[in-house]
XYZ file of C-alpha atoms in Angstrom:
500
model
C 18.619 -45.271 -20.990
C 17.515 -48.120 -22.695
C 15.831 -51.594 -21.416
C 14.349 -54.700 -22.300
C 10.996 -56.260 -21.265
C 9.847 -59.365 -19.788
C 8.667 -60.008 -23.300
C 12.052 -59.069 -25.133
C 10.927 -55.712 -25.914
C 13.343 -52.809 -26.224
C 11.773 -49.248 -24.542
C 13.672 -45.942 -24.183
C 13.449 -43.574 -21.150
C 13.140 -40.094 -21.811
C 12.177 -37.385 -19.151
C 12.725 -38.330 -15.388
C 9.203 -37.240 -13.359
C 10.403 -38.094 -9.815
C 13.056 -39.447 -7.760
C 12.339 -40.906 -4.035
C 14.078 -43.022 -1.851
C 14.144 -46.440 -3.494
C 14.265 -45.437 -7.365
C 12.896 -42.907 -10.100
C 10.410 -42.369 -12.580
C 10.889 -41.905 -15.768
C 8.593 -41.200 -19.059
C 9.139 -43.719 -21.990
C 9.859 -42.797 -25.610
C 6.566 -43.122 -27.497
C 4.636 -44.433 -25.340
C 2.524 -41.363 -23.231
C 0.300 -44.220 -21.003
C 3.451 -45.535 -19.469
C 6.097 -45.288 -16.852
C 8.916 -46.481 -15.818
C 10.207 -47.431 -12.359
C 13.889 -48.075 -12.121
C 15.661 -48.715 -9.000
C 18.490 -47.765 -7.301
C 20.996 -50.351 -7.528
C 20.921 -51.172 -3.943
C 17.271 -51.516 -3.935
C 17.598 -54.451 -7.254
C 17.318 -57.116 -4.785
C 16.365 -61.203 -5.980
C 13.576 -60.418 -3.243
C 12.100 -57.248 -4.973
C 12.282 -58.705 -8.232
C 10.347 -62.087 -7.347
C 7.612 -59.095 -6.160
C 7.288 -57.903 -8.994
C 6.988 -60.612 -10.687
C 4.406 -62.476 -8.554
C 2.407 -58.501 -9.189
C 2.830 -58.550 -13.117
C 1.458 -62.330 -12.913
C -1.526 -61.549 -10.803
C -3.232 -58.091 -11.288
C -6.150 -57.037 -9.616
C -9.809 -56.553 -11.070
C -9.834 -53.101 -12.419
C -12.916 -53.086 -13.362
C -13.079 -48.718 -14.056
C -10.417 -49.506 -16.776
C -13.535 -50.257 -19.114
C -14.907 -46.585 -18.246
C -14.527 -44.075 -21.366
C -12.427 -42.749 -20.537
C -10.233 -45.361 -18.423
C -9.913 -44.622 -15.065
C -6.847 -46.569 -13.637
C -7.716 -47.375 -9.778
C -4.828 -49.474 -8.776
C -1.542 -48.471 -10.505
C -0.219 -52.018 -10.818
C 2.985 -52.726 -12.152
C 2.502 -54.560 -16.095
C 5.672 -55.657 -16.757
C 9.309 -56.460 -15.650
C 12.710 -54.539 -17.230
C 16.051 -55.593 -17.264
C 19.360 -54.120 -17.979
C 22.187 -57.141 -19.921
C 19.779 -59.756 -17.908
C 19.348 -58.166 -14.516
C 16.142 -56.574 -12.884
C 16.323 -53.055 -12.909
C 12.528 -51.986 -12.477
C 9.312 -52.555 -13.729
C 6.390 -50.389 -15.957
C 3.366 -48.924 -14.868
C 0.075 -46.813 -16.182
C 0.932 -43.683 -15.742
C -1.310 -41.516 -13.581
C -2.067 -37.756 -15.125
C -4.413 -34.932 -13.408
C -4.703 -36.321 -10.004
C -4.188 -34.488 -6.982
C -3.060 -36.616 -3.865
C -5.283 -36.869 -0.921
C -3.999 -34.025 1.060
C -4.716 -31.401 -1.453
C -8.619 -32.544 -1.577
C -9.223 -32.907 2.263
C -6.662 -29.881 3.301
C -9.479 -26.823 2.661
C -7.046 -24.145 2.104
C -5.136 -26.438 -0.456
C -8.134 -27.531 -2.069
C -9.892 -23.340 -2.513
C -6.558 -22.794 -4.886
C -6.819 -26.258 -6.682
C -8.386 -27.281 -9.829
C -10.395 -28.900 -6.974
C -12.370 -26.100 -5.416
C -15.436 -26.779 -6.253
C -15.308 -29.773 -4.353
C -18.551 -29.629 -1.575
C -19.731 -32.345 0.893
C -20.614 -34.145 -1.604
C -17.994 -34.791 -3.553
C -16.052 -35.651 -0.437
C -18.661 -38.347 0.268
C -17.967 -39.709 -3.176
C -14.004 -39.749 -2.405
C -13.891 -41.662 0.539
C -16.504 -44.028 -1.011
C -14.413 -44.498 -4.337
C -11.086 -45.084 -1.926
C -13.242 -47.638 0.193
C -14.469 -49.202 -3.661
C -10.512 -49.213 -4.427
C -9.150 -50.853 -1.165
C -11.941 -53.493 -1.289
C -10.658 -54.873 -4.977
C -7.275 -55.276 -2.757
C -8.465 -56.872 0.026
C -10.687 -59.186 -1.429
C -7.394 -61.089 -3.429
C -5.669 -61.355 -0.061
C -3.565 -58.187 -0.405
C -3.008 -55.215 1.716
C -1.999 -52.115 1.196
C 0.272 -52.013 4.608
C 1.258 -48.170 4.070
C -1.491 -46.068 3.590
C -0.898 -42.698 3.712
C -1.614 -38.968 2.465
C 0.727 -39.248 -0.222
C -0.604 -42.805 -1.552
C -4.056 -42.160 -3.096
C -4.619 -39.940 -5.868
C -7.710 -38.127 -6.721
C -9.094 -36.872 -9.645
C -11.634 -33.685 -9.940
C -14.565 -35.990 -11.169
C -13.892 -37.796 -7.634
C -12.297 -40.719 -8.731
C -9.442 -42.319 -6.694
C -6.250 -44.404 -7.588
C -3.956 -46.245 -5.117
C -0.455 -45.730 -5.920
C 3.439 -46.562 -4.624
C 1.850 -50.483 -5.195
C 5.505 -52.275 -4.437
C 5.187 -51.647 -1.528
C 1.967 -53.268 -0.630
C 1.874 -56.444 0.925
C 1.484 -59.021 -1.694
C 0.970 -62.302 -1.536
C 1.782 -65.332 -3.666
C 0.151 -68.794 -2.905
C 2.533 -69.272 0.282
C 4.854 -66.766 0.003
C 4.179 -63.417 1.503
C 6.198 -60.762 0.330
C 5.928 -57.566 3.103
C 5.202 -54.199 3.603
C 8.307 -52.884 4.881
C 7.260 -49.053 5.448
C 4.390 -46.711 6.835
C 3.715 -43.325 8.623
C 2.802 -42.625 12.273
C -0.057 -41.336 11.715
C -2.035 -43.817 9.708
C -0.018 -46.930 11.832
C -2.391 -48.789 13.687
C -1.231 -48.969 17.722
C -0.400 -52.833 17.624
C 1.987 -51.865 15.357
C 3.586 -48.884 16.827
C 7.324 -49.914 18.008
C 7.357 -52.735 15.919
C 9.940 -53.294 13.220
C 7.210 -53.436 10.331
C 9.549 -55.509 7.892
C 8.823 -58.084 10.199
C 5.100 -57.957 10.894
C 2.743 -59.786 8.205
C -0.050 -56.758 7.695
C -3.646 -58.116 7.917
C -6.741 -56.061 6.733
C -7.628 -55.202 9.714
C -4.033 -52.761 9.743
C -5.876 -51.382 6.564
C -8.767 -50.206 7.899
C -6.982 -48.146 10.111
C -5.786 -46.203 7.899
C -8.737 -46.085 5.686
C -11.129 -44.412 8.678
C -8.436 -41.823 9.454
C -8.246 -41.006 5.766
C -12.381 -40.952 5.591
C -12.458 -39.230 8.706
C -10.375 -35.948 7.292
C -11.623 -35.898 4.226
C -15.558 -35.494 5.971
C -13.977 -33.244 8.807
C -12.343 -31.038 6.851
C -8.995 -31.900 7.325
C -8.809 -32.607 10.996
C -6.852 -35.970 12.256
C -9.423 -38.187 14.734
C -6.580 -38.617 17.152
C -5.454 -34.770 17.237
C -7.252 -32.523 20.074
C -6.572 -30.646 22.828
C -5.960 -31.426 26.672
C -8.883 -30.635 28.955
C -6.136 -30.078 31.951
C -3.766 -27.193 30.532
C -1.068 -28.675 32.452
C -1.116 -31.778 30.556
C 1.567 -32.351 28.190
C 3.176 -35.424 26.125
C 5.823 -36.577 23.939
C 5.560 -36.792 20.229
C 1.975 -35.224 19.957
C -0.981 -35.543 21.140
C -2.630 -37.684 17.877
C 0.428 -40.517 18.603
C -0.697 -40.469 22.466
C -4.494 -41.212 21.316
C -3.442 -43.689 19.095
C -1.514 -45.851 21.471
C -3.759 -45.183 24.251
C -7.016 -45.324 22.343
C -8.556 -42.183 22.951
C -10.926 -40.644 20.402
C -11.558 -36.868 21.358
C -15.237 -37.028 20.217
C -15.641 -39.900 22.145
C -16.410 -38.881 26.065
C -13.120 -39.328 27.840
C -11.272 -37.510 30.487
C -8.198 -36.102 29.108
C -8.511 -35.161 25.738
C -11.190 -32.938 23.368
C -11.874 -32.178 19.771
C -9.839 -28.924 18.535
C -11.602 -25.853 19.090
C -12.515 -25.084 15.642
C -12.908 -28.691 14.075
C -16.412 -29.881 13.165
C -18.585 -31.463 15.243
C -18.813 -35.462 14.846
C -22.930 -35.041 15.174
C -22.598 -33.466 11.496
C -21.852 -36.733 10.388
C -24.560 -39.443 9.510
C -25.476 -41.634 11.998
C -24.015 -44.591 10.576
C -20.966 -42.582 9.730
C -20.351 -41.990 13.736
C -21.020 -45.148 14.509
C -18.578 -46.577 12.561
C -16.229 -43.967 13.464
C -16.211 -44.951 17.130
C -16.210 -48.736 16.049
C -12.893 -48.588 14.537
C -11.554 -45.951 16.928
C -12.698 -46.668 20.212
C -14.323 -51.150 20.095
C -11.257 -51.376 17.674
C -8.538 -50.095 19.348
C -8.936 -53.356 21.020
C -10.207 -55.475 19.279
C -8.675 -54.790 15.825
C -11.468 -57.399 13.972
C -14.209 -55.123 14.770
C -13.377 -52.398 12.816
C -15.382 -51.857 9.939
C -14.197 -53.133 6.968
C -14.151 -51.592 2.928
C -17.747 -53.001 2.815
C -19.517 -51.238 6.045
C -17.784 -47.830 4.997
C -19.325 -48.134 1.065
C -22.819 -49.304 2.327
C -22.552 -46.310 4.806
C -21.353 -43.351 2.641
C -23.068 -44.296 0.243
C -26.525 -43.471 2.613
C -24.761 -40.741 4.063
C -24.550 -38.887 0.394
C -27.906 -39.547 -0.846
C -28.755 -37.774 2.464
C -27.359 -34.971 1.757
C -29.257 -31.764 1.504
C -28.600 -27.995 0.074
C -28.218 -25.124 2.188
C -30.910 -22.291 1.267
C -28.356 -19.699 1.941
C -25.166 -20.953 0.545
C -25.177 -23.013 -2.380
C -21.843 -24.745 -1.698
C -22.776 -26.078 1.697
C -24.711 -29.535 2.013
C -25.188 -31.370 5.370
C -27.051 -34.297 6.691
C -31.185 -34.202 6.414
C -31.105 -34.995 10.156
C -30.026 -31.792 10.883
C -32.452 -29.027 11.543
C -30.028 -26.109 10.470
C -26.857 -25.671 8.099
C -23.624 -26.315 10.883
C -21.825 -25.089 8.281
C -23.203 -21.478 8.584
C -23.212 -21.898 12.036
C -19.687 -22.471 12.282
C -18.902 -19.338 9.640
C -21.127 -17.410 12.433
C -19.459 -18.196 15.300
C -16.159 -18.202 14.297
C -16.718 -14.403 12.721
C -18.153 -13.373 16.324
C -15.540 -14.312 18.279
C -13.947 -11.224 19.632
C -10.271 -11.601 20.216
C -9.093 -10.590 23.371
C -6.659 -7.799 23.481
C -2.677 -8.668 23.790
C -1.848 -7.033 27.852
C 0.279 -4.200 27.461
C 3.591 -3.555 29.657
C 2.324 -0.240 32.359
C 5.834 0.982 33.415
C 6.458 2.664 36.994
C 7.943 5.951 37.081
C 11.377 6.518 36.520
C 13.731 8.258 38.875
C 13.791 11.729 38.914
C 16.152 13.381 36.472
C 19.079 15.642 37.403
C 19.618 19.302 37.579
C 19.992 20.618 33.992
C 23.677 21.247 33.129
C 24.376 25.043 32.617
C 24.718 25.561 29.084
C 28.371 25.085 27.587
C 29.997 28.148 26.459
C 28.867 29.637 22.833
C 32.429 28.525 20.733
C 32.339 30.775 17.800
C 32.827 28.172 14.303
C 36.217 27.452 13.363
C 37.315 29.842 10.192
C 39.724 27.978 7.695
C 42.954 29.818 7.038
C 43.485 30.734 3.519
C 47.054 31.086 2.529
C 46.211 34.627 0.692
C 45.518 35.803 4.223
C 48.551 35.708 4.838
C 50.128 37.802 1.771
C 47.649 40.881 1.490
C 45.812 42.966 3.676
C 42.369 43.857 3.141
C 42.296 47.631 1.660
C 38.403 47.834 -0.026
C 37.361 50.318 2.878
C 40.658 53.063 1.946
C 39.573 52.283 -1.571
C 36.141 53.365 -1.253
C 36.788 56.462 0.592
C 39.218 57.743 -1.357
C 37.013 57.138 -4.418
C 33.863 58.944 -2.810
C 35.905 61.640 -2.183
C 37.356 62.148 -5.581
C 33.426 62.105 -7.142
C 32.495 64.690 -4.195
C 35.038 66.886 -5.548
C 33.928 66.204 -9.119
C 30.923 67.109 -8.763
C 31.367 70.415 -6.714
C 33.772 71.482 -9.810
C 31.140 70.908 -12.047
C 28.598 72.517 -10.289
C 31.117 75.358 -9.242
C 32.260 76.180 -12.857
C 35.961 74.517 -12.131
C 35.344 71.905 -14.376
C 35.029 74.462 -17.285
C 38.525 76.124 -15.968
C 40.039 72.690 -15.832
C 39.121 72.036 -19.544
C 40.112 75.222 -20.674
C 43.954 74.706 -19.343
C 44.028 71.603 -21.336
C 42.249 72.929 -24.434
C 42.700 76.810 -24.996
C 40.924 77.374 -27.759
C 37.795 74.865 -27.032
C 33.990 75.471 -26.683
C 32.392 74.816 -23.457
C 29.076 75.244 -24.624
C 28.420 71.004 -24.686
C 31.403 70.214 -22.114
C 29.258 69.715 -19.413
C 26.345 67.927 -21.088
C 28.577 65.929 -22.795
C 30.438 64.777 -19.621
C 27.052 63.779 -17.824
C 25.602 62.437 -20.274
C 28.641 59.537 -21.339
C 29.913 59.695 -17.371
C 25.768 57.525 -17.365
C 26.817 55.686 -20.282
C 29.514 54.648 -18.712
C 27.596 53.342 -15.681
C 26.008 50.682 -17.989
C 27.562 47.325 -18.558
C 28.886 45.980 -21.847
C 27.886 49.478 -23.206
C 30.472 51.809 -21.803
C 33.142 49.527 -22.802
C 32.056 49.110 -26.189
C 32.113 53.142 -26.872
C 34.974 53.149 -24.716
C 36.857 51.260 -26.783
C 35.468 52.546 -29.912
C 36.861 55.896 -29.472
C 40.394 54.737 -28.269
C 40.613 52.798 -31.431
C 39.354 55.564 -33.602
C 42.129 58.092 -31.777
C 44.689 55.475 -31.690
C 44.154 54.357 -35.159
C 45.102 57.815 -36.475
C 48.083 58.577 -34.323
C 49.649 55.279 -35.362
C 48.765 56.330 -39.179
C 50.210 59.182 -38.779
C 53.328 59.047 -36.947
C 54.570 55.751 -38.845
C 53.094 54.524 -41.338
C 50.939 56.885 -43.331
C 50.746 60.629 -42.202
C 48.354 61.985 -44.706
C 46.051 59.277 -43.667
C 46.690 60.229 -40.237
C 45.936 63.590 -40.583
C 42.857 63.091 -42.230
C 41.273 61.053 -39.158
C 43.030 63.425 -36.540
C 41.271 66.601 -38.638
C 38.144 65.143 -38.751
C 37.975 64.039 -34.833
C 38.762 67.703 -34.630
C 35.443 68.831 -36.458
C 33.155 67.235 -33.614
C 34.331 69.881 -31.226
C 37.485 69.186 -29.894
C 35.794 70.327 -26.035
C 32.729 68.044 -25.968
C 34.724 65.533 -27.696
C 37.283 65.600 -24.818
C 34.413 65.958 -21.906
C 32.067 63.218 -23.410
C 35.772 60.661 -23.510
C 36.610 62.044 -19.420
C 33.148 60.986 -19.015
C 32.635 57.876 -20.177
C 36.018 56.587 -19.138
C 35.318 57.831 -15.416
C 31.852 56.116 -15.661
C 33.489 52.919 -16.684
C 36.272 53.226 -14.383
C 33.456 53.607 -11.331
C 31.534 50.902 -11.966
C 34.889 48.060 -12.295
C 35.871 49.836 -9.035
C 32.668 48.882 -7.537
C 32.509 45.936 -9.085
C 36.248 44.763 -7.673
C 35.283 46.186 -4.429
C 31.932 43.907 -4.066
């Protein structure tokens, strides 16, 4: 987007940063130390842009803009922008490694920041640097109306810069133009309920603000107003830090209803001064809003309070007041480590009623069998099989042993030797018995045999003859007995096999 300047000059926006509820921000082609504000178009009111302009017309002292390197301290805006002739926003320094507020005096924040190494110290320095900031405000007649968390930025050498400036009460010779906005919990009570766009904000409203904001970052994050009943059955509506604020009650103030939290510091860490002008503003003020101290007490006072400021012998990152005789900071580590938590109380249950008589136990239901539909076409033989083949190798072998065998080879081959028959038999009937090995001689011979009977009865019968006659030559007997053998062998151990 592209717009012109108060002065006629043409700037391009480039990279949008943030967006709240009135407008966005948005980096500016070329130009690194500046930003741009543009509105929403219902927010581009002849009102606003008179602000503005009264602002750009009458900036503050700044006088940390001289530092090398500049600090900016009060992001003012510098010039107005327009869009064909009409006020769209304005420009601005733009504000780089700062940290808002929150992140330095929340401790758990700050440990994983590029701020944790941040001690009492530098704490001190803060609140004195935001007191040094607001004073520059005050003393041209403006306020800053919302101050808030969110609203001062902080860098890691200390320094502080007051931001969201539009919406600061400005003035401009007789013309106020007002802070319209502002949180709860920085609100001064004469405000609270009031329709803040039509209140004129004095400094007094201001200094509010600025001892809660002190306050938490020298208490380690703990609101003044927040505490804890002293009657447990004492409750309220919207929180207990809004109740103290409209009522004026300071918890470490004596009063009758309300107490610091348990684990917050204790206000006598503080300087002297410091508590003094804690329960000025708090307590006298609540009041009388005049009496609170103003930018000037709380410099002259931190500023005391840090030169004050001793090291702890044990801990090098702890520093407390020289009035104190011991480090509370140590203390507080101590105490809080030695407090035993109490034990959660457990449920004791009563006896249950007595259980019933045991069922008898059901009836053993043997497992359902899937039917197979070859169950129904065969029935199972393998026993017959078995006995029938046990009792043909029982009668084998009394033939053998009884000399039968011999008679039963000599019916089928007259004129044979029976010298090897036997031998022969036994010793391929074992053969046969092994696997892969009885069927390979097995099927040798029957393609030796077979080979020659084919040769010889059609194709060539000399051939034939010639491998019939020389089978003959082994011994026509052992020849036979070794075959009966083996095959039987072979034939046993596929009947076993199938049977298994």
């Amino acid at each position: 987007m592209t717009f012109t300047t108060s002065s006629g000059q043409r700037i391009e926006t480039d990279v949008l940063l943030a967006k709240g509820g009135e407008g966005e921000i948005w980096t500016i082609k070329g130009d690194p130390s500046q930003v741009a504000k543009i509105y929403f178009t219902k927010c581009r009111t002849p009102e606003r842009g008179a602000k503005i302009k009264a602002m750009v017309a009458n900036p503050p002292k700044d006088e940390t803009r001289n530092f090398n390197p500049p600090h900016v301290s009060i992001a003012w805006p510098t010039t107005l922008l327009y869009d064909q002739g009409d006020f769209v926003g304005y420009l601005m320094p733009r504000i780089e490694d700062s940290s808002d507020i929150f992140q330095v005096f929340n401790t758990k924040v700050r440990a994983k920041s590029s701020l944790a190494h941040f001690d009492l110290r530098y704490m001190h320095r803060v609140a004195q640097n935001f007191a040094i900031a607001l004073h520059a405000l005050h003393e041209r007649g403006d306020v800053m109306g919302d101050v808030n968390q969110k609203n001062v930025l902080v860098t890691d050498t200390a320094m502080v810069t007051l931001v969201d400036t539009d919406s600061f009460q400005i003035q401009d010779g007789n013309r106020i133009f007002r802070c319209t906005v502002g949180v709860p919990d920085y609100t001064p009570p004469e405000l609270h309920g009031l329709k803040l766009d039509a209140i004129d904000r004095s400094v007094e409203h201001d200094r509010f603000g600025l001892a809660i904001l002190i306050f938490q970052l020298l208490m380690n994050g703990f609101h003044p107003f927040t505490g804890a009943p002293k009657d447990p059955n004492f409750s309220v509506e919207g929180g207990i830090y809004l109740y103290c604020i409209k009522n004026g009650i300071f918890p470490y103030q004596d009063n009758s209803k309300i107490k610091p939290p348990p684990q917050a510091p204790a206000i006598t860490n503080l300087h002297p001064d410091l508590q003094a002008l804690f329960v000025r503003c708090f307590v006298a003020g609540h009041r009388q809003p005049n009496l609170r101290p103003n930018t000037q007490d709380w410099m002259d006072a931190l500023k005391v309070a840090e030169k004050n400021l001793v090291q702890c012998k044990k801990i090098s990152q702890h520093w407390h007041g020289n009035h104190l005789k011991k480090c509370p900071w140590c203390a507080q580590q101590s105490s809080i480590s030695n407090q035993k938590r109490v034990a959660a109380p457990i449920q004791n249950p009563m006896p249950g009623p007595p259980a019933p008589p045991a069922a008898p136990p059901p009836p053993i239901t043997p497992p359902q069998i899937p039917v197979s539909p070859s169950s129904y076409q065969s029935q199972d033989w393998s026993g017959v099989v078995k006995f029938i083949a046990i009792i043909l190798l029982v009668i084998l072998a009394i033939s053998i042993l009884s000399g039968s065998f011999n008679s039963f080879l000599l019916q089928l081959i007259p004129n044979g030797s029976f010298q090897y028959a036997l031998p022969a038999f036994a010793m391929f009937f074992a053969i046969g018995l092994i696997p892969v090995v009885g069927e390979l001689i097995l099927g040798l011979g029957i393609f030796v045999v077979g080979l020659g009977v084919i040769l010889q009865i059609i194709m060539f019968p000399l051939a034939g003859d010639i491998i019939i006659e020389s089978t003959g030559d082994i011994d026509i007997v052992a020849f036979s007995s070794s075959s009966l053998g083996l095959f039987i062998g072979v034939a046993i151990r596929w009947l076993v096999l199938f049977l298994d």
